[in-house]
mmCIF file of C-alpha atoms and ligand atoms in Angstrom:
data_model
loop_
_atom_site.group_PDB
_atom_site.id
_atom_site.type_symbol
_atom_site.label_atom_id
_atom_site.label_comp_id
_atom_site.label_asym_id
_atom_site.label_seq_id
_atom_site.Cartn_x
_atom_site.Cartn_y
_atom_site.Cartn_z
ATOM 1 C CA MET A 201 89.065 311.706 -21.578
ATOM 2 C CA ALA A 202 89.642 315.455 -21.070
ATOM 3 C CA PRO A 203 86.721 317.576 -19.744
ATOM 4 C CA LEU A 204 84.285 318.379 -22.532
ATOM 5 C CA THR A 205 81.826 321.165 -23.186
ATOM 6 C CA ASN A 206 78.273 319.989 -22.679
ATOM 7 C CA ARG A 207 76.024 322.171 -24.839
ATOM 8 C CA ARG A 208 72.563 322.494 -23.300
ATOM 9 C CA TRP A 209 69.281 324.228 -24.174
ATOM 10 C CA VAL A 210 67.266 325.072 -21.068
ATOM 11 C CA LEU A 211 63.785 326.524 -20.667
ATOM 12 C CA ALA A 212 64.150 330.315 -20.554
ATOM 13 C CA ARG A 213 60.637 331.254 -19.405
ATOM 14 C CA ASP A 214 57.158 329.919 -18.846
ATOM 15 C CA VAL A 215 55.655 329.250 -22.255
ATOM 16 C CA LYS A 216 52.280 330.728 -23.076
ATOM 17 C CA GLY A 217 50.569 330.072 -26.403
ATOM 18 C CA LYS A 218 52.708 329.273 -29.411
ATOM 19 C CA THR A 219 56.246 328.081 -28.699
ATOM 20 C CA THR A 220 58.985 330.404 -29.970
ATOM 21 C CA GLU A 221 62.769 330.071 -30.171
ATOM 22 C CA GLY A 222 63.035 332.659 -27.376
ATOM 23 C CA ASP A 223 61.425 330.210 -24.941
ATOM 24 C CA PHE A 224 64.817 328.467 -24.744
ATOM 25 C CA ARG A 225 68.320 329.681 -23.912
ATOM 26 C CA ARG A 226 71.779 328.115 -23.939
ATOM 27 C CA ALA A 227 73.338 327.148 -20.606
ATOM 28 C CA ASP A 228 76.444 325.104 -21.435
ATOM 29 C CA THR A 229 78.400 323.253 -18.739
ATOM 30 C CA ARG A 230 81.466 321.028 -18.594
ATOM 31 C CA VAL A 231 81.324 317.262 -18.328
ATOM 32 C CA ASP A 232 84.097 314.863 -17.438
ATOM 33 C CA ASP A 233 84.114 311.061 -17.266
ATOM 34 C CA ALA A 234 86.337 311.443 -14.195
ATOM 35 C CA GLN A 235 83.103 312.581 -12.449
ATOM 36 C CA LEU A 236 81.592 309.103 -12.923
ATOM 37 C CA LYS A 237 80.700 307.331 -9.682
ATOM 38 C CA ASP A 238 80.220 303.600 -9.249
ATOM 39 C CA GLY A 239 76.954 302.518 -10.884
ATOM 40 C CA GLU A 240 76.862 305.457 -13.315
ATOM 41 C CA VAL A 241 77.166 305.661 -17.093
ATOM 42 C CA MET A 242 78.028 308.577 -19.347
ATOM 43 C CA LEU A 243 76.037 308.960 -22.556
ATOM 44 C CA LYS A 244 76.722 310.937 -25.709
ATOM 45 C CA GLN A 245 73.558 311.931 -27.490
ATOM 46 C CA LEU A 246 73.281 311.088 -31.170
ATOM 47 C CA LEU A 247 69.677 311.739 -32.216
ATOM 48 C CA ILE A 248 67.034 313.881 -30.532
ATOM 49 C CA SER A 249 63.367 313.019 -31.005
ATOM 50 C CA PHE A 250 60.685 315.694 -31.372
ATOM 51 C CA ASP A 251 57.323 314.779 -29.922
ATOM 52 C CA PRO A 252 54.236 317.033 -29.743
ATOM 53 C CA ALA A 253 53.741 315.942 -26.119
ATOM 54 C CA GLN A 254 56.857 317.957 -25.216
ATOM 55 C CA ARG A 255 54.690 321.070 -25.556
ATOM 56 C CA THR A 256 52.378 319.713 -22.854
ATOM 57 C CA TRP A 257 55.403 319.012 -20.626
ATOM 58 C CA LEU A 258 55.796 322.813 -20.403
ATOM 59 C CA THR A 259 52.426 323.109 -18.646
ATOM 60 C CA ASP A 260 50.941 322.157 -15.279
ATOM 61 C CA SER A 261 48.152 320.232 -16.967
ATOM 62 C CA SER A 262 50.457 317.589 -18.471
ATOM 63 C CA TYR A 263 50.526 313.924 -17.482
ATOM 64 C CA VAL A 264 54.153 314.379 -16.343
ATOM 65 C CA THR A 265 55.908 316.884 -14.083
ATOM 66 C CA LYS A 266 56.217 320.316 -15.699
ATOM 67 C CA ILE A 267 59.679 321.293 -16.960
ATOM 68 C CA LYS A 268 60.808 324.241 -14.846
ATOM 69 C CA VAL A 269 62.540 327.408 -16.035
ATOM 70 C CA GLY A 270 66.309 326.763 -16.040
ATOM 71 C CA GLU A 271 65.957 322.988 -16.553
ATOM 72 C CA VAL A 272 67.264 321.237 -19.669
ATOM 73 C CA MET A 273 64.476 320.798 -22.238
ATOM 74 C CA ARG A 274 63.318 317.218 -21.801
ATOM 75 C CA ALA A 275 63.353 315.038 -24.936
ATOM 76 C CA ILE A 276 63.586 311.413 -25.909
ATOM 77 C CA SER A 277 66.963 310.603 -27.440
ATOM 78 C CA LEU A 278 69.154 307.901 -28.873
ATOM 79 C CA SER A 279 72.571 307.875 -27.235
ATOM 80 C CA ARG A 280 75.813 305.915 -27.075
ATOM 81 C CA VAL A 281 77.444 304.836 -23.791
ATOM 82 C CA VAL A 282 80.906 306.471 -23.820
ATOM 83 C CA ALA A 283 82.010 305.512 -20.296
ATOM 84 C CA SER A 284 80.549 303.121 -17.750
ATOM 85 C CA LYS A 285 80.998 302.171 -14.115
ATOM 86 C CA HIS A 286 77.977 299.852 -14.248
ATOM 87 C CA PRO A 287 78.458 296.131 -14.971
ATOM 88 C CA ASP A 288 75.394 295.878 -17.262
ATOM 89 C CA TRP A 289 76.322 298.797 -19.540
ATOM 90 C CA GLN A 290 79.396 298.865 -21.769
ATOM 91 C CA ALA A 291 80.996 301.660 -23.791
ATOM 92 C CA GLY A 292 79.524 301.434 -27.293
ATOM 93 C CA ASP A 293 76.016 300.320 -26.208
ATOM 94 C CA LEU A 294 73.218 302.139 -28.022
ATOM 95 C CA VAL A 295 70.464 303.316 -25.673
ATOM 96 C CA ARG A 296 67.135 305.112 -25.818
ATOM 97 C CA CYS A 297 66.482 307.456 -22.918
ATOM 98 C CA LEU A 298 65.071 310.817 -21.891
ATOM 99 C CA GLY A 299 68.353 312.585 -22.524
ATOM 100 C CA GLY A 300 67.043 316.085 -23.280
ATOM 101 C CA TRP A 301 68.536 318.877 -25.368
ATOM 102 C CA GLN A 302 72.167 318.397 -24.377
ATOM 103 C CA ASP A 303 75.263 316.642 -25.718
ATOM 104 C CA TYR A 304 76.075 314.447 -22.727
ATOM 105 C CA LEU A 305 74.489 313.125 -19.583
ATOM 106 C CA ILE A 306 75.604 311.068 -16.626
ATOM 107 C CA ILE A 307 72.986 308.752 -15.195
ATOM 108 C CA SER A 308 72.645 305.915 -12.695
ATOM 109 C CA PRO A 309 70.483 303.194 -14.308
ATOM 110 C CA ASP A 310 69.732 301.635 -10.906
ATOM 111 C CA GLU A 311 68.592 304.924 -9.331
ATOM 112 C CA VAL A 312 66.116 305.424 -12.172
ATOM 113 C CA LYS A 313 64.694 301.934 -11.535
ATOM 114 C CA LYS A 314 63.531 303.126 -8.100
ATOM 115 C CA ALA A 315 60.960 305.380 -9.800
ATOM 116 C CA ASP A 316 58.233 302.745 -9.336
ATOM 117 C CA ALA A 317 58.113 303.609 -5.634
ATOM 118 C CA ILE A 318 57.336 307.321 -6.193
ATOM 119 C CA ALA A 319 53.838 308.114 -4.888
ATOM 120 C CA ASP A 320 52.985 311.130 -7.096
ATOM 121 C CA PRO A 321 51.763 309.672 -10.428
ATOM 122 C CA LYS A 322 53.129 312.525 -12.589
ATOM 123 C CA GLU A 323 56.568 312.400 -11.005
ATOM 124 C CA ARG A 324 56.554 308.592 -11.132
ATOM 125 C CA LEU A 325 55.844 308.591 -14.899
ATOM 126 C CA THR A 326 58.476 311.306 -15.478
ATOM 127 C CA ARG A 327 61.171 309.353 -13.652
ATOM 128 C CA GLN A 328 60.111 306.019 -15.172
ATOM 129 C CA SER A 329 60.534 307.606 -18.618
ATOM 130 C CA GLU A 330 64.191 308.284 -17.795
ATOM 131 C CA ARG A 331 64.981 304.563 -17.797
ATOM 132 C CA LEU A 332 67.615 303.446 -20.243
ATOM 133 C CA ALA A 333 66.504 300.959 -22.888
ATOM 134 C CA LYS A 334 69.203 299.069 -24.741
ATOM 135 C CA VAL A 335 68.674 299.333 -28.504
ATOM 136 C CA VAL A 336 69.865 296.322 -30.459
ATOM 137 C CA LEU A 337 69.141 296.583 -34.161
ATOM 138 C CA PRO A 338 69.641 293.826 -36.719
ATOM 139 C CA PRO A 339 72.615 294.414 -39.049
ATOM 140 C CA GLY A 340 71.838 296.891 -41.822
ATOM 141 C CA VAL A 341 68.927 298.544 -39.988
ATOM 142 C CA PRO A 342 69.537 302.323 -39.808
ATOM 143 C CA MET A 343 70.096 303.706 -36.326
ATOM 144 C CA GLU A 344 67.191 306.176 -36.557
ATOM 145 C CA LEU A 345 64.693 303.302 -36.610
ATOM 146 C CA GLY A 346 65.719 302.632 -32.998
ATOM 147 C CA ILE A 347 64.008 305.864 -31.981
ATOM 148 C CA SER A 348 61.187 305.921 -34.544
ATOM 149 C CA LEU A 349 59.567 302.691 -35.742
ATOM 150 C CA PHE A 350 61.101 300.649 -32.892
ATOM 151 C CA GLY A 351 60.722 303.496 -30.388
ATOM 152 C CA VAL A 352 57.771 305.528 -29.121
ATOM 153 C CA THR A 353 56.391 306.152 -32.637
ATOM 154 C CA GLY A 354 55.957 302.523 -33.665
ATOM 155 C CA LEU A 355 54.937 301.434 -30.172
ATOM 156 C CA THR A 356 52.244 304.135 -30.025
ATOM 157 C CA ALA A 357 50.906 303.230 -33.449
ATOM 158 C CA TYR A 358 50.789 299.502 -32.619
ATOM 159 C CA VAL A 359 49.358 299.801 -29.112
ATOM 160 C CA GLY A 360 46.831 302.436 -30.176
ATOM 161 C CA LEU A 361 45.571 300.602 -33.240
ATOM 162 C CA VAL A 362 45.795 296.983 -32.108
ATOM 163 C CA LYS A 363 45.385 296.978 -28.318
ATOM 164 C CA VAL A 364 43.168 300.035 -27.845
ATOM 165 C CA GLY A 365 41.435 300.257 -31.245
ATOM 166 C CA ARG A 366 41.235 296.469 -31.738
ATOM 167 C CA VAL A 367 41.402 296.924 -35.505
ATOM 168 C CA LYS A 368 39.662 294.233 -37.549
ATOM 169 C CA GLU A 369 39.726 293.031 -41.138
ATOM 170 C CA GLY A 370 37.332 294.797 -43.482
ATOM 171 C CA GLN A 371 37.073 297.979 -41.415
ATOM 172 C CA THR A 372 37.148 301.574 -42.615
ATOM 173 C CA VAL A 373 39.885 303.394 -40.694
ATOM 174 C CA LEU A 374 40.370 307.166 -40.524
ATOM 175 C CA VAL A 375 43.656 308.671 -39.256
ATOM 176 C CA SER A 376 44.409 312.338 -38.509
ATOM 177 C CA ALA A 377 47.907 313.904 -38.674
ATOM 178 C CA ALA A 378 48.312 310.957 -41.041
ATOM 179 C CA ALA A 379 51.591 312.025 -42.681
ATOM 180 C CA GLY A 380 53.314 312.476 -39.322
ATOM 181 C CA ALA A 381 55.373 309.941 -37.429
ATOM 182 C CA THR A 382 52.593 308.056 -35.654
ATOM 183 C CA GLY A 383 49.760 308.555 -38.145
ATOM 184 C CA SER A 384 51.794 307.292 -41.096
ATOM 185 C CA VAL A 385 52.565 304.029 -39.275
ATOM 186 C CA VAL A 386 48.966 303.652 -38.059
ATOM 187 C CA GLY A 387 47.583 303.818 -41.607
ATOM 188 C CA GLN A 388 50.072 301.276 -42.938
ATOM 189 C CA LEU A 389 49.459 298.934 -39.997
ATOM 190 C CA ALA A 390 45.713 299.151 -40.593
ATOM 191 C CA LYS A 391 46.233 298.111 -44.225
ATOM 192 C CA ALA A 392 48.567 295.295 -43.168
ATOM 193 C CA TYR A 393 45.888 293.999 -40.775
ATOM 194 C CA GLY A 394 43.260 293.901 -43.504
ATOM 195 C CA ALA A 395 41.380 297.198 -43.223
ATOM 196 C CA LYS A 396 39.184 297.629 -46.303
ATOM 197 C CA THR A 397 39.664 301.396 -46.560
ATOM 198 C CA VAL A 398 42.237 303.634 -44.893
ATOM 199 C CA VAL A 399 41.824 307.391 -45.197
ATOM 200 C CA GLY A 400 44.326 309.926 -43.892
ATOM 201 C CA ILE A 401 43.830 313.600 -43.030
ATOM 202 C CA ALA A 402 46.932 315.742 -43.580
ATOM 203 C CA GLY A 403 47.957 319.313 -44.355
ATOM 204 C CA GLY A 404 48.903 320.006 -47.979
ATOM 205 C CA PRO A 405 48.855 318.285 -51.385
ATOM 206 C CA GLU A 406 52.395 316.866 -51.063
ATOM 207 C CA LYS A 407 51.559 315.052 -47.858
ATOM 208 C CA CYS A 408 48.329 313.702 -49.330
ATOM 209 C CA LYS A 409 50.171 312.443 -52.417
ATOM 210 C CA PHE A 410 52.767 310.782 -50.159
ATOM 211 C CA LEU A 411 50.040 308.985 -48.186
ATOM 212 C CA VAL A 412 48.370 307.507 -51.239
ATOM 213 C CA GLU A 413 51.270 306.981 -53.653
ATOM 214 C CA THR A 414 54.055 305.986 -51.262
ATOM 215 C CA LEU A 415 52.336 304.574 -48.181
ATOM 216 C CA GLY A 416 49.332 302.894 -49.808
ATOM 217 C CA PHE A 417 46.509 304.769 -48.076
ATOM 218 C CA ASP A 418 43.287 304.470 -50.097
ATOM 219 C CA ALA A 419 42.578 308.196 -49.960
ATOM 220 C CA ALA A 420 43.723 311.380 -48.287
ATOM 221 C CA ILE A 421 42.046 314.638 -47.312
ATOM 222 C CA ASP A 422 44.002 317.885 -47.363
ATOM 223 C CA TYR A 423 42.374 319.685 -44.456
ATOM 224 C CA LYS A 424 44.047 322.951 -45.466
ATOM 225 C CA SER A 425 42.675 322.924 -49.039
ATOM 226 C CA GLN A 426 40.038 325.322 -50.328
ATOM 227 C CA GLU A 427 37.870 322.324 -51.192
ATOM 228 C CA THR A 428 37.847 321.107 -47.573
ATOM 229 C CA LYS A 429 37.210 324.620 -46.316
ATOM 230 C CA ARG A 430 34.286 324.976 -48.690
ATOM 231 C CA LYS A 431 32.690 321.556 -48.148
ATOM 232 C CA GLY A 432 33.663 321.034 -44.525
ATOM 233 C CA LEU A 433 35.784 318.170 -43.200
ATOM 234 C CA ARG A 434 32.777 315.996 -42.367
ATOM 235 C CA ARG A 435 31.544 315.976 -45.967
ATOM 236 C CA CYS A 436 35.037 315.277 -47.292
ATOM 237 C CA ILE A 437 35.341 312.259 -44.967
ATOM 238 C CA MET A 438 31.887 310.923 -45.946
ATOM 239 C CA GLU A 439 32.751 311.218 -49.661
ATOM 240 C CA ARG A 440 35.721 308.891 -49.083
ATOM 241 C CA CYS A 441 34.003 306.668 -46.489
ATOM 242 C CA PRO A 442 30.387 306.475 -47.755
ATOM 243 C CA GLU A 443 29.461 303.704 -45.287
ATOM 244 C CA GLY A 444 30.985 305.632 -42.392
ATOM 245 C CA VAL A 445 34.085 305.092 -40.263
ATOM 246 C CA ASP A 446 34.594 302.018 -38.061
ATOM 247 C CA LEU A 447 37.761 303.209 -36.350
ATOM 248 C CA PHE A 448 38.988 306.785 -36.030
ATOM 249 C CA PHE A 449 42.580 307.158 -34.763
ATOM 250 C CA ASP A 450 42.779 310.805 -33.727
ATOM 251 C CA ASN A 451 46.009 312.709 -33.220
ATOM 252 C CA VAL A 452 44.596 316.234 -33.555
ATOM 253 C CA GLY A 453 41.526 316.861 -31.341
ATOM 254 C CA GLY A 454 39.158 319.851 -31.624
ATOM 255 C CA GLU A 455 37.132 320.190 -34.809
ATOM 256 C CA THR A 456 38.977 317.262 -36.446
ATOM 257 C CA LEU A 457 37.844 315.003 -33.619
ATOM 258 C CA GLU A 458 34.284 316.277 -33.931
ATOM 259 C CA ALA A 459 34.262 315.687 -37.709
ATOM 260 C CA GLY A 460 35.537 312.120 -37.234
ATOM 261 C CA ILE A 461 32.918 311.427 -34.546
ATOM 262 C CA SER A 462 30.148 312.668 -36.804
ATOM 263 C CA CYS A 463 31.220 310.131 -39.486
ATOM 264 C CA LEU A 464 31.343 307.088 -37.173
ATOM 265 C CA ARG A 465 29.259 304.023 -37.916
ATOM 266 C CA GLU A 466 27.201 302.318 -35.223
ATOM 267 C CA PHE A 467 29.484 300.640 -32.678
ATOM 268 C CA GLY A 468 32.410 302.607 -34.088
ATOM 269 C CA THR A 469 35.587 303.280 -32.098
ATOM 270 C CA VAL A 470 37.554 306.461 -31.485
ATOM 271 C CA VAL A 471 41.146 306.063 -30.310
ATOM 272 C CA LEU A 472 42.298 309.248 -28.578
ATOM 273 C CA CYS A 473 46.043 309.256 -29.176
ATOM 274 C CA GLY A 474 46.743 312.978 -28.979
ATOM 275 C CA ALA A 475 45.451 316.470 -29.656
ATOM 276 C CA ILE A 476 48.251 318.414 -31.341
ATOM 277 C CA GLY A 477 45.770 321.046 -32.532
ATOM 278 C CA GLU A 478 45.036 321.934 -28.905
ATOM 279 C CA TYR A 479 48.455 321.778 -27.216
ATOM 280 C CA GLN A 480 49.347 325.425 -27.798
ATOM 281 C CA LYS A 481 45.986 326.822 -26.693
ATOM 282 C CA PRO A 482 45.360 328.271 -23.246
ATOM 283 C CA SER A 483 43.216 325.790 -21.269
ATOM 284 C CA LYS A 484 40.132 328.030 -21.368
ATOM 285 C CA GLU A 485 40.200 327.997 -25.188
ATOM 286 C CA ILE A 486 40.168 324.197 -25.432
ATOM 287 C CA ALA A 487 36.621 323.335 -26.427
ATOM 288 C CA GLY A 488 34.831 320.187 -25.379
ATOM 289 C CA ILE A 489 33.406 317.681 -27.851
ATOM 290 C CA ARG A 490 30.297 319.574 -28.926
ATOM 291 C CA ASN A 491 28.721 316.593 -30.712
ATOM 292 C CA TYR A 492 29.380 314.072 -27.932
ATOM 293 C CA PHE A 493 25.772 312.843 -28.106
ATOM 294 C CA GLU A 494 26.671 311.262 -31.490
ATOM 295 C CA LEU A 495 28.701 308.799 -29.423
ATOM 296 C CA VAL A 496 25.600 307.822 -27.471
ATOM 297 C CA LYS A 497 23.440 307.535 -30.590
ATOM 298 C CA LYS A 498 26.005 305.294 -32.262
ATOM 299 C CA SER A 499 26.867 303.214 -29.179
ATOM 300 C CA ALA A 500 30.462 304.200 -29.912
ATOM 301 C CA ARG A 501 33.515 303.435 -27.820
ATOM 302 C CA VAL A 502 36.025 306.220 -27.093
ATOM 303 C CA GLU A 503 39.286 305.270 -25.438
ATOM 304 C CA GLY A 504 42.386 307.313 -24.718
ATOM 305 C CA PHE A 505 45.768 305.830 -23.926
ATOM 306 C CA LEU A 506 49.301 306.712 -22.879
ATOM 307 C CA VAL A 507 51.857 304.399 -24.465
ATOM 308 C CA PRO A 508 54.131 303.982 -21.379
ATOM 309 C CA ARG A 509 51.214 302.266 -19.627
ATOM 310 C CA PHE A 510 51.311 299.444 -22.223
ATOM 311 C CA ALA A 511 54.890 298.297 -21.606
ATOM 312 C CA SER A 512 53.761 294.659 -21.374
ATOM 313 C CA SER A 513 52.884 294.800 -25.111
ATOM 314 C CA PHE A 514 56.179 296.347 -26.289
ATOM 315 C CA GLY A 515 57.900 293.004 -27.051
ATOM 316 C CA GLU A 516 54.992 291.867 -29.214
ATOM 317 C CA ALA A 517 54.850 295.313 -30.887
ATOM 318 C CA VAL A 518 58.558 295.323 -31.792
ATOM 319 C CA ASP A 519 58.289 291.779 -33.208
ATOM 320 C CA GLU A 520 55.284 292.727 -35.352
ATOM 321 C CA LEU A 521 56.771 296.027 -36.524
ATOM 322 C CA GLY A 522 60.005 294.213 -37.396
ATOM 323 C CA ARG A 523 58.152 291.563 -39.372
ATOM 324 C CA LEU A 524 56.035 294.084 -41.293
ATOM 325 C CA SER A 525 58.954 296.381 -42.002
ATOM 326 C CA LYS A 526 61.060 293.455 -43.272
ATOM 327 C CA SER A 527 58.253 292.363 -45.584
ATOM 328 C CA GLY A 528 57.971 295.911 -46.942
ATOM 329 C CA GLN A 529 54.457 296.491 -45.573
ATOM 330 C CA ILE A 530 55.574 299.361 -43.346
ATOM 331 C CA HIS A 531 57.853 302.189 -44.306
ATOM 332 C CA GLN A 532 58.918 304.726 -41.677
ATOM 333 C CA ALA A 533 59.647 308.098 -43.202
ATOM 334 C CA HIS A 534 62.015 310.478 -41.395
ATOM 335 C CA ASP A 535 62.650 314.192 -41.395
ATOM 336 C CA ILE A 536 66.171 314.442 -39.996
ATOM 337 C CA GLN A 537 67.421 317.942 -39.247
ATOM 338 C CA ALA A 538 71.013 318.607 -38.230
ATOM 339 C CA GLY A 539 72.838 320.645 -35.635
ATOM 340 C CA PHE A 540 72.563 321.406 -31.946
ATOM 341 C CA GLU A 541 71.873 325.074 -32.648
ATOM 342 C CA SER A 542 68.696 324.193 -34.517
ATOM 343 C CA LEU A 543 66.913 322.283 -31.701
ATOM 344 C CA PRO A 544 64.358 325.006 -30.749
ATOM 345 C CA LYS A 545 63.697 325.812 -34.420
ATOM 346 C CA THR A 546 63.238 322.122 -35.210
ATOM 347 C CA PHE A 547 60.761 321.694 -32.342
ATOM 348 C CA ILE A 548 58.583 324.437 -33.829
ATOM 349 C CA ARG A 549 58.487 322.547 -37.179
ATOM 350 C CA LEU A 550 56.098 320.039 -35.574
ATOM 351 C CA PHE A 551 53.449 322.669 -34.879
ATOM 352 C CA GLU A 552 53.850 324.265 -38.301
ATOM 353 C CA GLY A 553 53.280 320.873 -39.934
ATOM 354 C CA ARG A 554 56.624 321.077 -41.708
ATOM 355 C CA ASN A 555 57.620 317.469 -40.995
ATOM 356 C CA THR A 556 56.649 314.382 -42.955
ATOM 357 C CA GLY A 557 57.298 311.235 -40.936
ATOM 358 C CA LYS A 558 59.370 311.149 -37.760
ATOM 359 C CA LEU A 559 61.084 314.429 -36.903
ATOM 360 C CA LEU A 560 64.596 313.991 -35.513
ATOM 361 C CA CYS A 561 67.726 316.081 -35.110
ATOM 362 C CA LYS A 562 71.217 314.661 -35.509
ATOM 363 C CA LEU A 563 73.757 316.183 -33.121
HETATM 364 N N1 NAP B 834 49.103 308.683 -26.485
HETATM 365 C C1 NAP B 834 50.403 308.519 -26.543
HETATM 366 O O1 NAP B 834 51.031 307.798 -25.748
HETATM 367 C C2 NAP B 834 51.164 309.234 -27.630
HETATM 368 C C3 NAP B 834 52.499 308.901 -27.936
HETATM 369 C C4 NAP B 834 53.124 309.572 -28.997
HETATM 370 C C5 NAP B 834 52.439 310.555 -29.705
HETATM 371 N N2 NAP B 834 51.156 310.858 -29.328
HETATM 372 C C6 NAP B 834 50.389 311.882 -30.049
HETATM 373 O O2 NAP B 834 50.315 311.522 -31.403
HETATM 374 C C7 NAP B 834 50.163 312.688 -32.195
HETATM 375 C C8 NAP B 834 51.190 312.674 -33.316
HETATM 376 O O3 NAP B 834 52.487 312.739 -32.746
HETATM 377 P P1 NAP B 834 53.782 312.475 -33.656
HETATM 378 O O4 NAP B 834 54.937 312.366 -32.746
HETATM 379 O O5 NAP B 834 53.482 311.374 -34.579
HETATM 380 O O6 NAP B 834 53.916 313.859 -34.418
HETATM 381 P P2 NAP B 834 53.806 314.114 -35.982
HETATM 382 O O7 NAP B 834 52.471 313.629 -36.415
HETATM 383 O O8 NAP B 834 55.000 313.607 -36.668
HETATM 384 O O9 NAP B 834 53.885 315.694 -36.110
HETATM 385 C C9 NAP B 834 52.846 316.495 -35.834
HETATM 386 C C10 NAP B 834 51.954 316.747 -37.069
HETATM 387 O O10 NAP B 834 50.707 317.215 -36.589
HETATM 388 C C11 NAP B 834 50.128 318.062 -37.554
HETATM 389 N N3 NAP B 834 49.654 319.296 -36.906
HETATM 390 C C12 NAP B 834 50.388 320.226 -36.278
HETATM 391 N N4 NAP B 834 49.602 321.217 -35.809
HETATM 392 C C13 NAP B 834 48.342 320.899 -36.181
HETATM 393 C C14 NAP B 834 47.078 321.523 -36.016
HETATM 394 N N5 NAP B 834 46.953 322.677 -35.347
HETATM 395 N N6 NAP B 834 45.992 320.915 -36.532
HETATM 396 C C15 NAP B 834 46.098 319.761 -37.208
HETATM 397 N N7 NAP B 834 47.278 319.111 -37.398
HETATM 398 C C16 NAP B 834 48.370 319.677 -36.880
HETATM 399 C C17 NAP B 834 51.188 318.411 -38.586
HETATM 400 O O11 NAP B 834 50.876 317.749 -39.792
HETATM 401 P P3 NAP B 834 49.895 318.435 -40.891
HETATM 402 O O12 NAP B 834 50.784 319.109 -41.873
HETATM 403 O O13 NAP B 834 49.156 317.285 -41.457
HETATM 404 O O14 NAP B 834 49.039 319.417 -40.170
HETATM 405 C C18 NAP B 834 52.465 317.856 -37.981
HETATM 406 O O15 NAP B 834 53.358 317.387 -38.941
HETATM 407 C C19 NAP B 834 50.299 313.870 -31.238
HETATM 408 O O16 NAP B 834 49.018 314.327 -30.874
HETATM 409 C C20 NAP B 834 51.008 313.262 -30.054
HETATM 410 O O17 NAP B 834 50.788 313.962 -28.867
HETATM 411 C C21 NAP B 834 50.519 310.220 -28.317
#
């Protein structure tokens, strides 16, 4: 194949506060399959995933190595092998990887496997995340599910709710950022596993309607509404969960986390999945949990998790998610934007709450 233009978005400057389009700049290169060495594969990116954690990857306080100015913006992606000099990878294979905001990449699958030996934990996790995962979908299953329900989104929801939260029949489950990629799957999984009441917190009446009418949540709270502002989030939760919350799956942090904690029942559980409400704040503005003593009073369990650390459960998770999606008990919504030019703008959608379901961009 003739040399091709490889469009790339790189980090233009250190990001402080809210992410803007100006934090990224174009730095296109050329790519050529003639450059391929033995053991390497060339990938063409098809779908780019947008994950709130990417904002933390722009800081020193992340769980992975910070993305440096001039480097391609890191992102999970779904790609197609277009050329291969590796016996285990053939042209046409669909793969999930950490391909970043670019059209093409050349990678050595065996080199990436050596990441386990890296001593620095942040760098080890960064390099381990670059591993290629073959995506084999049953006939008729749309490609995007390979990077949403059967990718990090579904795995996070399953591991967080089942392995960390240990959800049980009859429980009252509260989910924040409930209309987003992870939260929407968590709520449906909780219902599928017999939760008595599932309540979602989301921004706006449309999202709340979607949770109840389309996804089968029992109730939803619009945290942006005048009613919630007037009554306070805690009271709104207690109105919908009069006996209190057994399991709170939190994606937001800050005051949302505090409100959920204050509604816990005795021996309740808080699953700390993420804190999107805090990711754009300078570290000195991130408040602690002011009502942490509630956790003591209620003998509650609080457990955080990072999904890559639960790889031994991924097979079981994919089987379960496949079964529940086939039986119609789980529906993964998508917000699929289009066009390479729109990648920075699309990323910002996450923090403006403009997505419902999994946010992706088709290249
Ligand atoms: N622990 C892990 O391994 C792991 C893995 C994947 C994801 N996560 C975490 O899971 C959470 C959800 O991620 P996702 O990929 O599923 O994203 P998502 O929920 O699809 O998108 C983010 C949503 O968060 C809400 N949001 C944005 N800013 C907010 C704010 N300031 N306050 C309250 N809500 C806000 C918005 O919905 P509204 O309109 O409702 O505000 C937005 O649509 C994130 O915290 C992420 O870091 C953790």
